[in-house]
mmCIF file of C-alpha atoms (C1' of nucleotides) in Angstrom:
data_model
loop_
_atom_site.group_PDB
_atom_site.id
_atom_site.type_symbol
_atom_site.label_atom_id
_atom_site.label_comp_id
_atom_site.label_asym_id
_atom_site.label_seq_id
_atom_site.Cartn_x
_atom_site.Cartn_y
_atom_site.Cartn_z
ATOM 1 C CA UNK A 1 29.234 -12.576 -18.038
ATOM 2 C CA UNK A 2 29.008 -11.351 -14.464
ATOM 3 C CA UNK A 3 27.409 -8.204 -13.112
ATOM 4 C CA UNK A 4 27.777 -6.250 -9.916
ATOM 5 C CA UNK A 5 24.643 -5.306 -7.927
ATOM 6 C CA UNK A 6 24.198 -1.567 -7.463
ATOM 7 C CA UNK A 7 24.739 0.094 -4.085
ATOM 8 C CA UNK A 8 21.716 0.132 -1.812
ATOM 9 C CA UNK A 9 21.821 3.936 -1.547
ATOM 10 C CA UNK A 10 20.617 4.158 -5.161
ATOM 11 C CA UNK A 11 17.108 3.180 -4.060
ATOM 12 C CA UNK A 12 16.942 5.921 -1.435
ATOM 13 C CA UNK A 13 15.467 8.667 -3.592
ATOM 14 C CA UNK A 14 11.905 9.816 -4.263
ATOM 15 C CA UNK A 15 9.844 7.563 -6.512
ATOM 16 C CA UNK A 16 9.474 10.174 -9.260
ATOM 17 C CA UNK A 17 13.255 10.517 -9.247
ATOM 18 C CA UNK A 18 14.007 6.795 -9.066
ATOM 19 C CA UNK A 19 11.699 5.869 -11.964
ATOM 20 C CA UNK A 20 13.673 7.839 -14.603
ATOM 21 C CA UNK A 21 16.971 7.034 -12.836
ATOM 22 C CA UNK A 22 16.342 3.325 -13.492
ATOM 23 C CA UNK A 23 16.426 3.913 -17.256
ATOM 24 C CA UNK A 24 19.673 2.570 -18.690
ATOM 25 C CA UNK A 25 20.327 0.394 -15.616
ATOM 26 C CA UNK A 26 20.599 -3.368 -16.022
ATOM 27 C CA UNK A 27 18.016 -5.751 -14.641
ATOM 28 C CA UNK A 28 19.695 -9.115 -13.975
ATOM 29 C CA UNK A 29 18.273 -12.512 -12.980
ATOM 30 C CA UNK A 30 20.464 -15.503 -12.239
ATOM 31 C CA UNK A 31 19.043 -19.015 -12.144
ATOM 32 C CA UNK A 32 20.404 -22.547 -12.178
ATOM 33 C CA UNK A 33 20.009 -22.464 -15.965
ATOM 34 C CA UNK A 34 22.045 -19.328 -16.435
ATOM 35 C CA UNK A 35 21.868 -15.545 -16.327
ATOM 36 C CA UNK A 36 19.760 -13.207 -18.426
ATOM 37 C CA UNK A 37 19.776 -9.424 -18.329
ATOM 38 C CA UNK A 38 18.507 -6.334 -20.077
ATOM 39 C CA UNK A 39 18.800 -2.564 -19.979
ATOM 40 C CA UNK A 40 15.707 -0.899 -18.574
ATOM 41 C CA UNK A 41 14.130 1.361 -21.217
ATOM 42 C CA UNK A 42 10.642 1.998 -19.789
ATOM 43 C CA UNK A 43 9.280 2.464 -16.244
ATOM 44 C CA UNK A 44 6.138 3.699 -14.503
ATOM 45 C CA UNK A 45 5.753 5.212 -11.031
ATOM 46 C CA UNK A 46 2.910 4.156 -8.724
ATOM 47 C CA UNK A 47 2.484 6.351 -5.681
ATOM 48 C CA UNK A 48 -0.128 5.289 -3.145
ATOM 49 C CA UNK A 49 -2.175 6.191 -1.196
ATOM 50 C CA UNK A 50 -3.272 9.109 -3.412
ATOM 51 C CA UNK A 51 -2.818 7.340 -6.758
ATOM 52 C CA UNK A 52 -5.992 5.608 -7.906
ATOM 53 C CA UNK A 53 -4.030 3.402 -10.275
ATOM 54 C CA UNK A 54 -1.723 2.103 -7.530
ATOM 55 C CA UNK A 55 -2.344 -1.104 -5.637
ATOM 56 C CA UNK A 56 -1.606 0.837 -2.472
ATOM 57 C CA UNK A 57 -4.386 3.344 -3.173
ATOM 58 C CA UNK A 58 -6.076 4.406 0.040
ATOM 59 C CA UNK A 59 -3.254 2.702 1.973
ATOM 60 C CA UNK A 60 -4.718 -0.669 1.091
ATOM 61 C CA UNK A 61 -2.484 -3.015 3.024
ATOM 62 C CA UNK A 62 -2.775 -6.710 2.261
ATOM 63 C CA UNK A 63 -0.473 -9.682 1.990
ATOM 64 C CA UNK A 64 0.162 -8.695 -1.623
ATOM 65 C CA UNK A 65 0.890 -4.980 -1.081
ATOM 66 C CA UNK A 66 2.767 -5.484 2.199
ATOM 67 C CA UNK A 67 6.263 -5.267 0.696
ATOM 68 C CA UNK A 68 5.524 -1.777 -0.666
ATOM 69 C CA UNK A 69 5.080 -0.483 2.885
ATOM 70 C CA UNK A 70 8.620 -1.550 3.756
ATOM 71 C CA UNK A 71 11.988 -0.049 2.769
ATOM 72 C CA UNK A 72 12.846 0.650 -0.896
ATOM 73 C CA UNK A 73 14.926 -1.626 -3.101
ATOM 74 C CA UNK A 74 12.867 -4.815 -2.775
ATOM 75 C CA UNK A 75 10.989 -6.691 -5.477
ATOM 76 C CA UNK A 76 7.205 -6.419 -5.696
ATOM 77 C CA UNK A 77 6.056 -9.152 -8.076
ATOM 78 C CA UNK A 78 2.460 -10.118 -8.710
ATOM 79 C CA UNK A 79 0.496 -12.156 -11.207
ATOM 80 C CA UNK A 80 -1.680 -10.447 -13.809
ATOM 81 C CA UNK A 81 -3.879 -12.873 -15.762
ATOM 82 C CA UNK A 82 -1.267 -15.384 -16.867
ATOM 83 C CA UNK A 83 1.756 -13.124 -16.483
ATOM 84 C CA UNK A 84 4.065 -11.993 -13.711
ATOM 85 C CA UNK A 85 4.842 -8.272 -13.405
ATOM 86 C CA UNK A 86 7.923 -6.812 -11.784
ATOM 87 C CA UNK A 87 8.184 -3.668 -9.610
ATOM 88 C CA UNK A 88 10.932 -2.119 -7.506
ATOM 89 C CA UNK A 89 9.654 -0.864 -4.144
ATOM 90 C CA UNK A 90 10.492 2.821 -3.625
ATOM 91 C CA UNK A 91 9.779 5.703 -1.284
ATOM 92 C CA UNK A 92 9.928 5.927 2.472
ATOM 93 C CA UNK A 93 8.992 3.193 4.909
ATOM 94 C CA UNK A 94 5.227 3.258 5.467
ATOM 95 C CA UNK A 95 4.534 4.731 2.002
ATOM 96 C CA UNK A 96 3.204 2.193 -0.549
ATOM 97 C CA UNK A 97 5.184 3.274 -3.626
ATOM 98 C CA UNK A 98 6.857 1.313 -6.420
ATOM 99 C CA UNK A 99 8.269 1.525 -9.933
ATOM 100 C CA UNK A 100 6.941 -0.894 -12.560
ATOM 101 C CA UNK A 101 9.506 -2.164 -15.077
ATOM 102 C CA UNK A 102 7.671 -2.095 -18.416
ATOM 103 C CA UNK A 103 10.373 -2.863 -20.985
ATOM 104 C CA UNK A 104 14.006 -3.892 -21.434
ATOM 105 C CA UNK A 105 16.554 -3.957 -24.212
ATOM 106 C CA UNK A 106 18.111 -7.457 -24.090
ATOM 107 C CA UNK A 107 21.761 -7.457 -22.977
ATOM 108 C CA UNK A 108 22.841 -11.017 -22.198
ATOM 109 C CA UNK A 109 21.436 -14.543 -22.059
ATOM 110 C CA UNK A 110 19.762 -14.473 -25.478
ATOM 111 C CA UNK A 111 19.545 -18.279 -25.798
ATOM 112 C CA UNK A 112 17.838 -18.501 -22.433
ATOM 113 C CA UNK A 113 15.375 -15.763 -23.360
ATOM 114 C CA UNK A 114 14.363 -17.329 -26.682
ATOM 115 C CA UNK A 115 13.970 -20.673 -24.940
ATOM 116 C CA UNK A 116 11.723 -19.212 -22.251
ATOM 117 C CA UNK A 117 9.621 -17.216 -24.724
ATOM 118 C CA UNK A 118 8.881 -20.243 -26.884
ATOM 119 C CA UNK A 119 7.463 -19.221 -30.246
ATOM 120 C CA UNK A 120 9.044 -15.782 -30.335
ATOM 121 C CA UNK A 121 11.552 -15.403 -33.171
ATOM 122 C CA UNK A 122 12.320 -11.690 -33.159
ATOM 123 C CA UNK A 123 14.600 -10.062 -30.625
ATOM 124 C CA UNK A 124 12.216 -7.129 -30.432
ATOM 125 C CA UNK A 125 9.498 -9.367 -29.007
ATOM 126 C CA UNK A 126 11.606 -10.748 -26.170
ATOM 127 C CA UNK A 127 11.284 -7.934 -23.648
ATOM 128 C CA UNK A 128 9.081 -5.159 -25.054
ATOM 129 C CA UNK A 129 6.360 -5.487 -22.408
ATOM 130 C CA UNK A 130 6.077 -6.010 -18.635
ATOM 131 C CA UNK A 131 4.862 -9.605 -18.893
ATOM 132 C CA UNK A 132 7.316 -10.493 -21.631
ATOM 133 C CA UNK A 133 10.433 -9.302 -19.846
ATOM 134 C CA UNK A 134 9.685 -11.284 -16.681
ATOM 135 C CA UNK A 135 9.218 -14.424 -18.749
ATOM 136 C CA UNK A 136 12.461 -13.826 -20.681
ATOM 137 C CA UNK A 137 14.460 -13.272 -17.501
ATOM 138 C CA UNK A 138 12.769 -16.040 -15.526
ATOM 139 C CA UNK A 139 11.325 -13.666 -12.936
ATOM 140 C CA UNK A 140 8.456 -15.314 -11.046
ATOM 141 C CA UNK A 141 6.084 -14.427 -8.233
ATOM 142 C CA UNK A 142 8.346 -16.308 -5.827
ATOM 143 C CA UNK A 143 10.853 -13.461 -6.300
ATOM 144 C CA UNK A 144 8.464 -11.323 -4.239
ATOM 145 C CA UNK A 145 10.377 -9.561 -1.477
ATOM 146 C CA UNK A 146 13.896 -10.201 -2.776
ATOM 147 C CA UNK A 147 16.449 -7.425 -2.271
ATOM 148 C CA UNK A 148 17.376 -5.900 -5.629
ATOM 149 C CA UNK A 149 20.851 -4.980 -4.420
ATOM 150 C CA UNK A 150 22.007 -8.614 -4.120
ATOM 151 C CA UNK A 151 22.014 -11.905 -6.016
ATOM 152 C CA UNK A 152 20.167 -13.497 -7.697
ATOM 153 C CA UNK A 153 17.770 -10.727 -8.806
ATOM 154 C CA UNK A 154 19.261 -7.268 -8.924
ATOM 155 C CA UNK A 155 19.869 -3.914 -10.576
ATOM 156 C CA UNK A 156 23.368 -3.203 -11.944
ATOM 157 C CA UNK A 157 24.967 -0.195 -13.560
ATOM 158 C CA UNK A 158 24.223 -0.035 -17.261
ATOM 159 C CA UNK A 159 24.797 2.625 -19.847
ATOM 160 C CA UNK A 160 24.020 6.280 -20.325
ATOM 161 C CA UNK A 161 20.690 7.004 -21.953
ATOM 162 C CA UNK A 162 19.929 9.848 -24.332
ATOM 163 C CA UNK A 163 16.862 11.950 -23.778
ATOM 164 C CA UNK A 164 14.111 10.677 -21.514
ATOM 165 C CA UNK A 165 10.474 11.018 -22.575
ATOM 166 C CA UNK A 166 7.583 11.431 -20.132
ATOM 167 C CA UNK A 167 3.886 10.689 -20.523
ATOM 168 C CA UNK A 168 0.750 9.093 -19.062
ATOM 169 C CA UNK A 169 0.802 5.475 -17.890
ATOM 170 C CA UNK A 170 -0.614 2.523 -19.800
ATOM 171 C CA UNK A 171 -3.399 0.060 -19.050
ATOM 172 C CA UNK A 172 -5.045 1.922 -16.173
ATOM 173 C CA UNK A 173 -8.212 3.133 -17.881
ATOM 174 C CA UNK A 174 -10.402 2.680 -14.811
ATOM 175 C CA UNK A 175 -8.354 5.026 -12.650
ATOM 176 C CA UNK A 176 -10.217 8.294 -13.216
ATOM 177 C CA UNK A 177 -8.011 11.361 -12.718
ATOM 178 C CA UNK A 178 -4.860 9.233 -12.311
ATOM 179 C CA UNK A 179 -5.144 8.248 -15.985
ATOM 180 C CA UNK A 180 -3.422 11.501 -16.934
ATOM 181 C CA UNK A 181 -0.562 11.640 -14.442
ATOM 182 C CA UNK A 182 2.718 11.880 -16.447
ATOM 183 C CA UNK A 183 4.370 9.081 -14.496
ATOM 184 C CA UNK A 184 5.607 6.909 -17.343
ATOM 185 C CA UNK A 185 9.235 7.312 -18.378
ATOM 186 C CA UNK A 186 11.012 5.853 -21.372
ATOM 187 C CA UNK A 187 14.199 6.183 -23.424
ATOM 188 C CA UNK A 188 13.247 8.311 -26.393
ATOM 189 C CA UNK A 189 13.453 6.444 -29.680
ATOM 190 C CA UNK A 190 14.331 3.064 -28.165
ATOM 191 C CA UNK A 191 12.571 0.338 -30.202
ATOM 192 C CA UNK A 192 11.996 -1.906 -27.185
ATOM 193 C CA UNK A 193 9.638 0.558 -25.482
ATOM 194 C CA UNK A 194 6.233 -1.178 -25.235
ATOM 195 C CA UNK A 195 3.999 1.776 -26.230
ATOM 196 C "C1'" DC B 1 -17.681 -19.513 -0.421
ATOM 197 C "C1'" DG B 2 -18.608 -17.150 -4.681
ATOM 198 C "C1'" DC B 3 -17.558 -13.806 -7.891
ATOM 199 C "C1'" DA B 4 -15.890 -9.702 -10.216
ATOM 200 C "C1'" DG B 5 -12.023 -7.418 -11.891
ATOM 201 C "C1'" DG B 6 -7.503 -6.508 -13.421
ATOM 202 C "C1'" DA B 7 -0.389 -2.166 -14.087
ATOM 203 C "C1'" DT B 8 -1.220 -8.354 -20.135
ATOM 204 C "C1'" DC B 9 -0.442 -11.081 -24.266
ATOM 205 C "C1'" DC B 10 -1.556 -13.374 -28.438
ATOM 206 C "C1'" DG B 11 -4.072 -14.790 -32.330
ATOM 207 C "C1'" DC B 12 -7.547 -13.946 -35.470
ATOM 208 C "C1'" DT B 13 -10.373 -10.652 -38.299
ATOM 209 C "C1'" DG C 1 -8.714 -3.679 -33.400
ATOM 210 C "C1'" DC C 2 -10.979 -7.091 -30.466
ATOM 211 C "C1'" DG C 3 -11.904 -10.761 -27.477
ATOM 212 C "C1'" DG C 4 -10.503 -14.919 -25.099
ATOM 213 C "C1'" DA C 5 -7.216 -17.170 -22.092
ATOM 214 C "C1'" DT C 6 -6.701 -17.919 -17.328
ATOM 215 C "C1'" DC C 7 -5.391 -17.018 -12.397
ATOM 216 C "C1'" DC C 8 -5.093 -15.096 -8.305
ATOM 217 C "C1'" DT C 9 -6.611 -11.448 -5.066
ATOM 218 C "C1'" DG C 10 -9.780 -8.974 -2.366
ATOM 219 C "C1'" DC C 11 -14.113 -8.214 -0.678
ATOM 220 C "C1'" DG C 12 -18.845 -9.072 0.562
ATOM 221 C "C1'" DA C 13 -22.400 -12.452 2.174
#
DNA sequence: CGCAGGATCCGCT
DNA sequence: GCGGATCCTGCGA
């Protein structure tokens, strides 16, 4: 199964517009072992420098956050504990903004995903969390800085989604007022949403 | 150079 | 529900 990367212009929209627009799109990763992909069903927006939960809060510019200060459409990967998390850089050049991919509905490459996830037996457990989906697709920190409009890691057109739900983000309990920002978006009723 | 703190996951209670 | 695993990163001394 082959997929076509989306046009670069797709990434040129405000972060709070791009985050819900990514729902229903396909996230695809090709490796020497094969291709795996899934429909995006849950995203979160992180908008520095005002957002306490964002890594770019206060315009913190380091080797890790550097890619977020560049043009949109590039991958911002980083390691959390023992897991790799995947973001799409968004917003204007000079603004540290990104969209975290929190959950997918598996589309292709099931054998590869089960193999990479080891003990997992249920399809539901393959990609229903930000650390799980990167492991299933084989996304690693070395993908940092890749363009998401070209092979081997890219966004492709997917399918229409029904209604989109909005709410506060997850796992950012130390972020004071930012805890309540309604910057999490998900496909209503989709079982793969991490919750 | 040391250490504290995570945008998480999994297994056990 | 809770805590441990485990690994950088970022910052202060």
